[in-house]
Coordinates of C-alpha atoms in Angstrom, one line a residue:
M1 CA -14.1 -11.1 -35.7
T2 CA -14.7 -10.4 -32.0
A3 CA -13.9 -7.0 -30.5
S4 CA -10.9 -8.4 -28.7
A5 CA -9.6 -10.0 -32.0
A6 CA -10.1 -6.6 -33.7
D7 CA -8.2 -4.8 -31.0
R8 CA -5.3 -7.3 -31.3
A9 CA -5.2 -6.8 -35.1
R10 CA -5.2 -3.0 -34.6
Y11 CA -2.4 -3.1 -32.1
D12 CA -0.3 -5.5 -34.1
R13 CA -0.7 -3.3 -37.2
A14 CA 0.1 -0.1 -35.3
T15 CA 3.3 -1.6 -33.8
A16 CA 4.4 -3.7 -36.7
Q17 CA 7.6 -1.7 -37.1
L18 CA 8.3 -1.7 -33.3
D19 CA 10.1 -4.5 -31.6
A20 CA 8.7 -5.8 -28.4
P21 CA 8.8 -5.4 -25.4
V22 CA 6.7 -2.3 -26.1
A23 CA 4.1 -0.4 -24.2
I24 CA 1.1 1.4 -25.7
V25 CA -1.8 3.6 -24.7
D26 CA -5.0 3.3 -26.8
L27 CA -6.1 7.0 -26.9
D28 CA -9.6 6.1 -27.9
A29 CA -10.0 4.0 -24.8
F30 CA -8.1 6.6 -22.6
D31 CA -10.5 9.4 -23.7
A32 CA -13.6 7.2 -23.3
N33 CA -12.4 6.3 -19.8
A34 CA -11.8 10.0 -19.0
D35 CA -15.3 10.9 -20.2
D36 CA -16.8 8.2 -18.0
L37 CA -15.0 9.5 -14.9
V38 CA -16.3 12.9 -15.6
R39 CA -19.8 11.6 -16.0
R40 CA -19.6 9.7 -12.8
A41 CA -18.3 12.7 -10.9
G42 CA -21.5 14.5 -11.6
G43 CA -20.0 18.0 -12.0
K44 CA -17.3 17.8 -9.3
P45 CA -13.8 18.3 -10.6
I46 CA -11.4 15.3 -10.8
R47 CA -7.9 15.6 -9.4
I48 CA -5.7 13.2 -11.3
A49 CA -3.6 10.7 -9.2
S50 CA -0.3 11.0 -10.9
K51 CA 1.0 7.7 -9.6
S52 CA -1.5 6.0 -11.8
V53 CA -0.4 7.7 -14.9
R54 CA 3.4 8.6 -14.6
C55 CA 3.5 10.3 -17.9
R56 CA 3.5 14.1 -18.2
A57 CA 2.0 14.1 -21.7
L58 CA -1.0 12.0 -20.6
L59 CA -1.5 14.1 -17.5
E60 CA -1.7 17.1 -19.7
R61 CA -4.1 15.4 -22.1
A62 CA -6.5 14.6 -19.3
L63 CA -6.2 18.0 -17.7
A64 CA -7.1 19.6 -21.0
K65 CA -10.5 18.0 -20.7
D66 CA -13.5 19.7 -19.0
G67 CA -14.0 18.1 -15.6
F68 CA -10.4 17.6 -14.6
A69 CA -8.5 20.0 -12.4
G70 CA -5.2 19.5 -10.5
I71 CA -2.9 16.7 -9.7
M72 CA -2.5 14.4 -6.7
S73 CA 1.2 13.5 -6.6
F74 CA 3.0 10.8 -4.7
T75 CA 6.4 12.2 -3.6
L76 CA 7.5 15.7 -2.8
A77 CA 10.3 15.6 -5.3
E78 CA 7.8 14.7 -8.0
S79 CA 5.5 17.5 -6.8
L80 CA 8.3 20.1 -7.2
W81 CA 9.2 18.7 -10.7
L82 CA 5.6 18.9 -11.8
A83 CA 5.3 22.5 -10.5
R84 CA 8.4 23.5 -12.3
S85 CA 7.0 21.9 -15.5
G86 CA 4.0 24.2 -15.4
F87 CA 1.4 22.3 -13.3
D88 CA 0.1 24.9 -10.9
D89 CA -2.1 22.8 -8.5
V90 CA -0.3 19.8 -7.1
L91 CA -1.5 18.1 -3.9
L92 CA 1.0 15.7 -2.4
A93 CA -1.0 12.7 -1.2
Y94 CA 1.4 11.3 1.3
P95 CA 3.6 12.9 4.1
S96 CA 7.2 13.3 3.2
A97 CA 10.5 13.3 5.0
D98 CA 12.5 14.8 2.1
R99 CA 14.3 17.6 3.8
A100 CA 16.1 18.9 0.7
A101 CA 12.8 19.1 -1.2
Y102 CA 11.1 21.0 1.8
A103 CA 14.0 23.5 1.7
E104 CA 13.3 24.1 -2.0
L105 CA 9.6 24.5 -1.4
A106 CA 10.1 27.0 1.4
A107 CA 12.5 29.1 -0.6
D108 CA 10.6 29.4 -3.9
P109 CA 7.4 31.4 -4.1
K110 CA 6.2 29.7 -7.3
L111 CA 6.6 26.2 -5.8
A112 CA 5.0 27.3 -2.5
R113 CA 1.9 28.6 -4.4
A114 CA 1.6 25.4 -6.5
V115 CA 2.2 22.6 -4.1
T116 CA 0.2 21.5 -1.1
V117 CA 1.7 19.0 1.3
M118 CA 0.0 16.3 3.4
T119 CA 0.2 16.1 7.2
D120 CA -1.5 14.2 10.0
D121 CA 1.0 14.7 12.9
P122 CA 2.6 17.8 14.4
A123 CA 6.0 16.1 14.2
Q124 CA 5.7 16.5 10.4
L125 CA 5.4 20.2 10.8
D126 CA 8.5 20.1 13.0
L127 CA 10.4 18.3 10.3
I128 CA 9.3 20.9 7.7
D129 CA 10.4 23.8 9.9
A130 CA 13.8 22.1 10.6
A131 CA 14.3 21.7 6.9
R132 CA 13.5 25.3 5.8
E133 CA 17.2 26.5 5.8
G134 CA 16.0 30.1 6.0
G135 CA 13.2 29.7 3.5
R136 CA 10.3 31.9 4.6
E137 CA 7.5 30.9 2.1
V138 CA 4.2 29.8 3.7
V139 CA 3.7 26.1 3.2
R140 CA 0.2 25.0 2.1
V141 CA -1.1 22.1 4.2
C142 CA -3.8 19.4 3.7
L143 CA -4.9 17.2 6.5
E144 CA -5.6 13.5 5.9
L145 CA -8.6 11.8 7.5
D146 CA -8.4 8.1 8.3
T147 CA -11.3 6.5 6.4
S148 CA -11.2 3.0 7.9
L149 CA -14.3 1.4 9.1
K150 CA -14.0 0.3 12.8
L151 CA -16.4 -2.3 14.1
F152 CA -17.0 -4.0 17.4
G153 CA -15.6 -1.1 19.4
G154 CA -12.5 -0.8 17.2
R155 CA -11.5 -4.5 17.5
V156 CA -12.1 -5.0 13.8
R157 CA -10.7 -2.5 11.3
V158 CA -11.4 -2.5 7.5
G159 CA -9.3 -0.2 5.4
A160 CA -5.7 0.9 4.9
R161 CA -3.5 2.0 7.8
R162 CA -2.9 5.6 6.8
S163 CA -3.6 8.7 8.9
P164 CA -4.0 8.5 12.8
L165 CA -6.7 11.2 12.5
H166 CA -10.0 9.4 12.7
S167 CA -12.6 11.4 14.6
P168 CA -13.8 15.0 14.0
A169 CA -12.2 16.0 17.3
Q170 CA -8.8 14.7 16.3
V171 CA -8.8 16.4 12.9
A172 CA -10.0 19.7 14.3
D173 CA -7.3 19.5 16.9
M174 CA -4.7 19.1 14.2
A175 CA -6.3 21.9 12.3
R176 CA -5.9 24.2 15.3
T177 CA -2.2 23.1 15.5
V178 CA -1.6 24.2 11.9
A179 CA -3.6 27.4 12.3
R180 CA -1.5 28.5 15.3
R181 CA 1.8 27.7 13.6
P182 CA 3.6 30.5 11.7
G183 CA 4.7 29.5 8.2
F184 CA 1.8 27.2 7.4
T185 CA -1.7 27.6 6.1
L186 CA -4.4 25.0 6.1
V187 CA -6.1 24.7 2.7
G188 CA -7.6 21.2 2.4
I189 CA -8.8 17.9 3.8
M190 CA -8.2 14.6 2.0
A191 CA -9.8 11.2 2.7
Y192 CA -9.1 8.2 0.5
E193 CA -11.5 5.3 1.1
G194 CA -9.3 2.6 -0.5
H195 CA -11.5 -0.2 0.9
V196 CA -14.3 1.1 -1.3
A197 CA -12.5 2.8 -4.2
G198 CA -9.8 0.2 -4.6
V199 CA -11.5 -3.2 -3.9
G200 CA -13.6 -4.8 -6.6
D201 CA -17.0 -6.0 -5.5
A202 CA -17.5 -8.7 -8.2
V203 CA -14.7 -11.2 -7.8
A204 CA -14.9 -13.8 -10.5
G205 CA -15.9 -17.2 -9.2
R206 CA -16.4 -15.9 -5.6
P207 CA -20.1 -14.9 -5.3
L208 CA -20.2 -15.1 -1.5
R209 CA -17.0 -13.1 -1.1
S210 CA -18.4 -10.5 -3.6
R211 CA -21.6 -10.3 -1.6
A212 CA -19.6 -9.7 1.6
I213 CA -17.5 -7.0 -0.1
R214 CA -20.7 -5.2 -1.3
L215 CA -22.2 -5.3 2.2
M216 CA -19.0 -4.0 3.8
Q217 CA -18.6 -1.2 1.2
A218 CA -22.2 -0.1 1.7
A219 CA -21.7 0.1 5.5
A220 CA -18.4 1.9 5.0
R221 CA -19.9 4.4 2.6
R222 CA -22.7 5.3 5.1
E223 CA -20.4 5.6 8.1
L224 CA -17.8 7.6 6.2
A225 CA -20.3 10.0 4.7
E226 CA -21.6 10.9 8.1
R227 CA -18.2 11.2 9.7
R228 CA -16.6 13.1 6.8
A229 CA -19.4 15.7 7.0
A230 CA -18.8 16.1 10.7
V231 CA -15.0 16.4 10.1
V232 CA -15.5 19.1 7.5
R233 CA -17.8 21.1 9.8
A234 CA -15.3 20.9 12.6
V235 CA -12.4 21.9 10.5
R236 CA -14.3 24.8 8.8
A237 CA -14.9 26.2 12.3
V238 CA -11.1 26.5 12.6
A239 CA -10.3 27.3 8.9
P240 CA -13.4 28.9 7.3
D241 CA -11.5 29.5 4.1
L242 CA -10.8 25.8 3.4
E243 CA -10.2 25.5 -0.3
F244 CA -11.1 21.8 -1.0
V245 CA -12.2 18.5 0.4
N246 CA -10.8 15.7 -1.6
G247 CA -12.1 12.1 -1.6
G248 CA -12.7 9.0 -3.5
G249 CA -10.9 7.0 -6.1
T250 CA -11.7 5.3 -9.4
G251 CA -13.9 2.7 -7.9
S252 CA -16.0 5.1 -5.8
V253 CA -16.3 8.2 -7.9
Q254 CA -20.1 8.5 -8.1
H255 CA -20.6 7.5 -4.5
T256 CA -18.1 10.0 -3.1
A257 CA -19.3 12.8 -5.5
A258 CA -22.8 12.4 -4.0
E259 CA -21.5 13.7 -0.6
D260 CA -22.2 17.4 -0.1
A261 CA -19.1 17.8 2.0
V262 CA -16.7 16.6 -0.8
T263 CA -15.7 19.3 -3.3
E264 CA -13.4 17.3 -5.6
I265 CA -12.7 13.6 -6.5
A266 CA -9.3 11.9 -6.9
A267 CA -8.9 9.3 -9.7
G268 CA -6.2 8.1 -12.0
S269 CA -6.3 4.3 -12.5
G270 CA -9.6 4.7 -14.4
L271 CA -7.8 6.4 -17.3
Y272 CA -5.7 3.2 -18.0
V273 CA -8.1 0.6 -16.5
P274 CA -5.6 -2.1 -15.4
R275 CA -6.8 -5.6 -14.6
L276 CA -7.7 -5.0 -10.9
F277 CA -10.5 -2.8 -12.1
D278 CA -12.3 -5.5 -14.0
N279 CA -14.1 -6.6 -10.8
Y280 CA -16.5 -3.7 -10.2
T281 CA -20.3 -3.6 -10.6
S282 CA -20.4 0.2 -10.6
F283 CA -18.6 0.9 -13.9
R284 CA -17.0 -0.7 -16.9
G285 CA -13.9 0.8 -18.4
R286 CA -11.9 0.0 -21.5
P287 CA -8.3 -1.3 -21.1
A288 CA -6.2 1.5 -22.4
A289 CA -2.6 0.7 -21.3
L290 CA -1.0 -2.5 -22.5
F291 CA 2.4 -4.0 -23.1
A292 CA 3.6 -6.6 -25.5
Q293 CA 6.3 -9.3 -25.1
P294 CA 7.7 -11.1 -28.2
V295 CA 7.5 -14.8 -28.7
V296 CA 11.0 -16.2 -28.6
R297 CA 10.5 -20.0 -28.3
R298 CA 8.0 -22.7 -29.1
P299 CA 8.8 -25.5 -26.7
G300 CA 6.0 -27.8 -27.8
V301 CA 2.3 -28.1 -28.7
G302 CA 0.2 -25.6 -27.0
V303 CA 3.2 -23.7 -25.5
V304 CA 5.1 -20.5 -26.4
T305 CA 7.7 -18.6 -24.5
V306 CA 7.8 -14.9 -24.4
L307 CA 10.7 -12.7 -23.3
G308 CA 10.4 -11.4 -19.8
G309 CA 7.0 -10.3 -18.5
G310 CA 7.4 -10.8 -14.8
Y311 CA 6.2 -7.3 -13.8
P312 CA 4.3 -7.8 -10.5
A313 CA 2.3 -5.0 -8.9
S314 CA 2.6 -3.7 -5.4
G315 CA 0.4 -4.9 -2.6
A316 CA 0.0 -8.2 -0.8
A317 CA 1.6 -10.8 -2.9
G318 CA -0.8 -13.0 -4.9
A319 CA -1.9 -14.1 -8.3
D320 CA -4.0 -10.9 -8.6
R321 CA -0.8 -8.8 -8.6
L322 CA 0.5 -10.4 -11.8
P323 CA 0.0 -9.1 -15.3
V324 CA -2.4 -11.2 -17.4
P325 CA -1.9 -12.4 -20.9
Y326 CA -4.7 -10.5 -22.8
L327 CA -4.4 -10.9 -26.5
P328 CA -4.7 -13.4 -28.2
E329 CA -7.4 -14.6 -25.8
G330 CA -7.0 -18.0 -24.2
L331 CA -3.4 -18.0 -23.0
R332 CA -2.4 -18.7 -19.4
Y333 CA 0.7 -19.0 -17.3
D334 CA 2.4 -22.3 -16.5
P335 CA 1.6 -22.8 -12.8
Q336 CA 5.1 -24.1 -12.2
E337 CA 6.8 -21.0 -13.6
G338 CA 4.3 -18.1 -13.6
A339 CA 5.5 -14.7 -15.0
G340 CA 9.2 -14.9 -15.3
E341 CA 12.0 -12.3 -14.9
V342 CA 13.6 -13.1 -18.4
Q343 CA 11.2 -15.6 -19.9
T344 CA 7.5 -16.6 -19.5
P345 CA 6.0 -19.8 -20.9
L346 CA 2.4 -19.4 -21.9
L347 CA -0.1 -22.3 -22.4
G348 CA -3.2 -22.7 -24.4
S349 CA -4.4 -23.5 -27.9
P350 CA -3.8 -20.0 -29.2
A351 CA 0.0 -20.7 -28.7
D352 CA 0.0 -23.0 -31.8
D353 CA -0.9 -20.0 -34.1
L354 CA 1.9 -17.8 -32.8
L355 CA 5.2 -17.5 -34.6
I356 CA 8.6 -16.5 -33.4
G357 CA 8.6 -12.7 -33.2
D358 CA 4.8 -12.3 -32.8
K359 CA 3.6 -10.2 -30.0
V360 CA 1.5 -11.3 -27.0
W361 CA -0.3 -8.4 -25.3
F362 CA -0.6 -8.2 -21.5
R363 CA -2.5 -6.0 -19.0
H364 CA -0.7 -4.9 -15.9
A365 CA -2.4 -5.5 -12.5
K366 CA -2.1 -1.8 -11.5
A367 CA -2.0 1.4 -13.5
G368 CA 1.1 3.6 -13.3
E369 CA 3.5 0.9 -12.1
L370 CA 3.8 -0.3 -15.7
C371 CA 5.6 3.0 -16.5
E372 CA 8.4 2.0 -14.2
R373 CA 9.2 -0.8 -16.7
F374 CA 9.1 1.3 -19.9
D375 CA 10.6 4.6 -20.8
T376 CA 8.2 5.3 -23.7
L377 CA 4.5 5.0 -24.2
H378 CA 3.4 4.7 -27.9
L379 CA 0.1 6.4 -28.4
V380 CA -2.3 4.5 -30.7
E381 CA -5.2 6.0 -32.6
G382 CA -7.1 3.5 -34.7
D383 CA -4.4 1.2 -36.2
R384 CA -1.6 3.8 -36.1
V385 CA 1.0 5.0 -33.6
T386 CA 0.6 8.8 -33.7
A387 CA 3.1 9.7 -31.0
A388 CA 5.7 8.3 -28.7
V389 CA 5.9 10.1 -25.3
P390 CA 8.3 9.5 -22.3
T391 CA 7.2 8.1 -19.0
Y392 CA 8.6 9.5 -15.8
R393 CA 11.3 6.9 -16.2
G394 CA 11.9 8.0 -19.8
E395 CA 12.5 11.5 -18.5
G396 CA 15.1 10.2 -16.0
H397 CA 12.9 10.1 -12.9
T398 CA 12.2 7.2 -10.6
F399 CA 10.6 9.0 -7.7
L400 CA 9.8 6.0 -5.6

């Protein structure tokens, strides 16, 4: 029996009493992935990107391990909820325009101590001040550095369009703006190199493209390491008590951790290892988060139909944003229908061995977005479900 067949047998036994659709997390794989992230971080703490997990129980499980410290959240409302739930170090990864949440933050000493907000523009500070409603707590601030690689005099840009702060001078100027402003304290710098951490460099069947990606990423790492070090020096001249410099992501952990200027690494997807992380030469994770759909029809030879399954991931639309049929191996989508809203035909010889009610296991393209489809994650150890824990959705929260 192959390893994949053994996993399918385990998952089927573990969930035999559960009707599909059902979502699981294989804890052995989750823990192995966590250990690998810690190894690659080389002693620097890992801040968990909550958008890639979206389950408090699993955030707590990872944070209980040596090598993990703090959460990187994705909305201000989520940040406050996590802080009220006992998480005492929450860095909001994106600027917010949530005035009501800023009013809560500025009025509550516990929240103000636990939550750090992201800024890259003085207008964001204006919005926070206008939202305070009398709250006098000092707001902790992190500045985001634009990590994009600019070539040919800036005519070519590689990387996400995030912060407008690109040069050391620009970031230092924003640091001085925060330092001069009552009611704020500058505590950190964040720089997410998504074009390195979030882009696989070994695209199946595309050797030339893969080579080009590796060359781009090597150049981007060199340029960013030099520029990030200069940014940190410039900001520390303004704020010598800077608490942290955050960088990286699952796909670049070991490279970012090697930079002296970086004090902590961000990662989250590497705990679940969705399908987009199969295309990396720098590490190999174990798929930990899966979902199953039930077989409800057998339209003909070599075809079965499962219920639902059309759970596309965010990003530029394309086949790589779809879940993939994972177990049993050898199933594929009908190119005329793809992954459907309420039914999904699957083709391939393994279909002939599937019966009505059997489960087909899928992997989502991205990590935490799976949790927006399910309110419960069933935790599997060996061939048993040992716990069922709520996702954010299961706790009544859809933050974004």
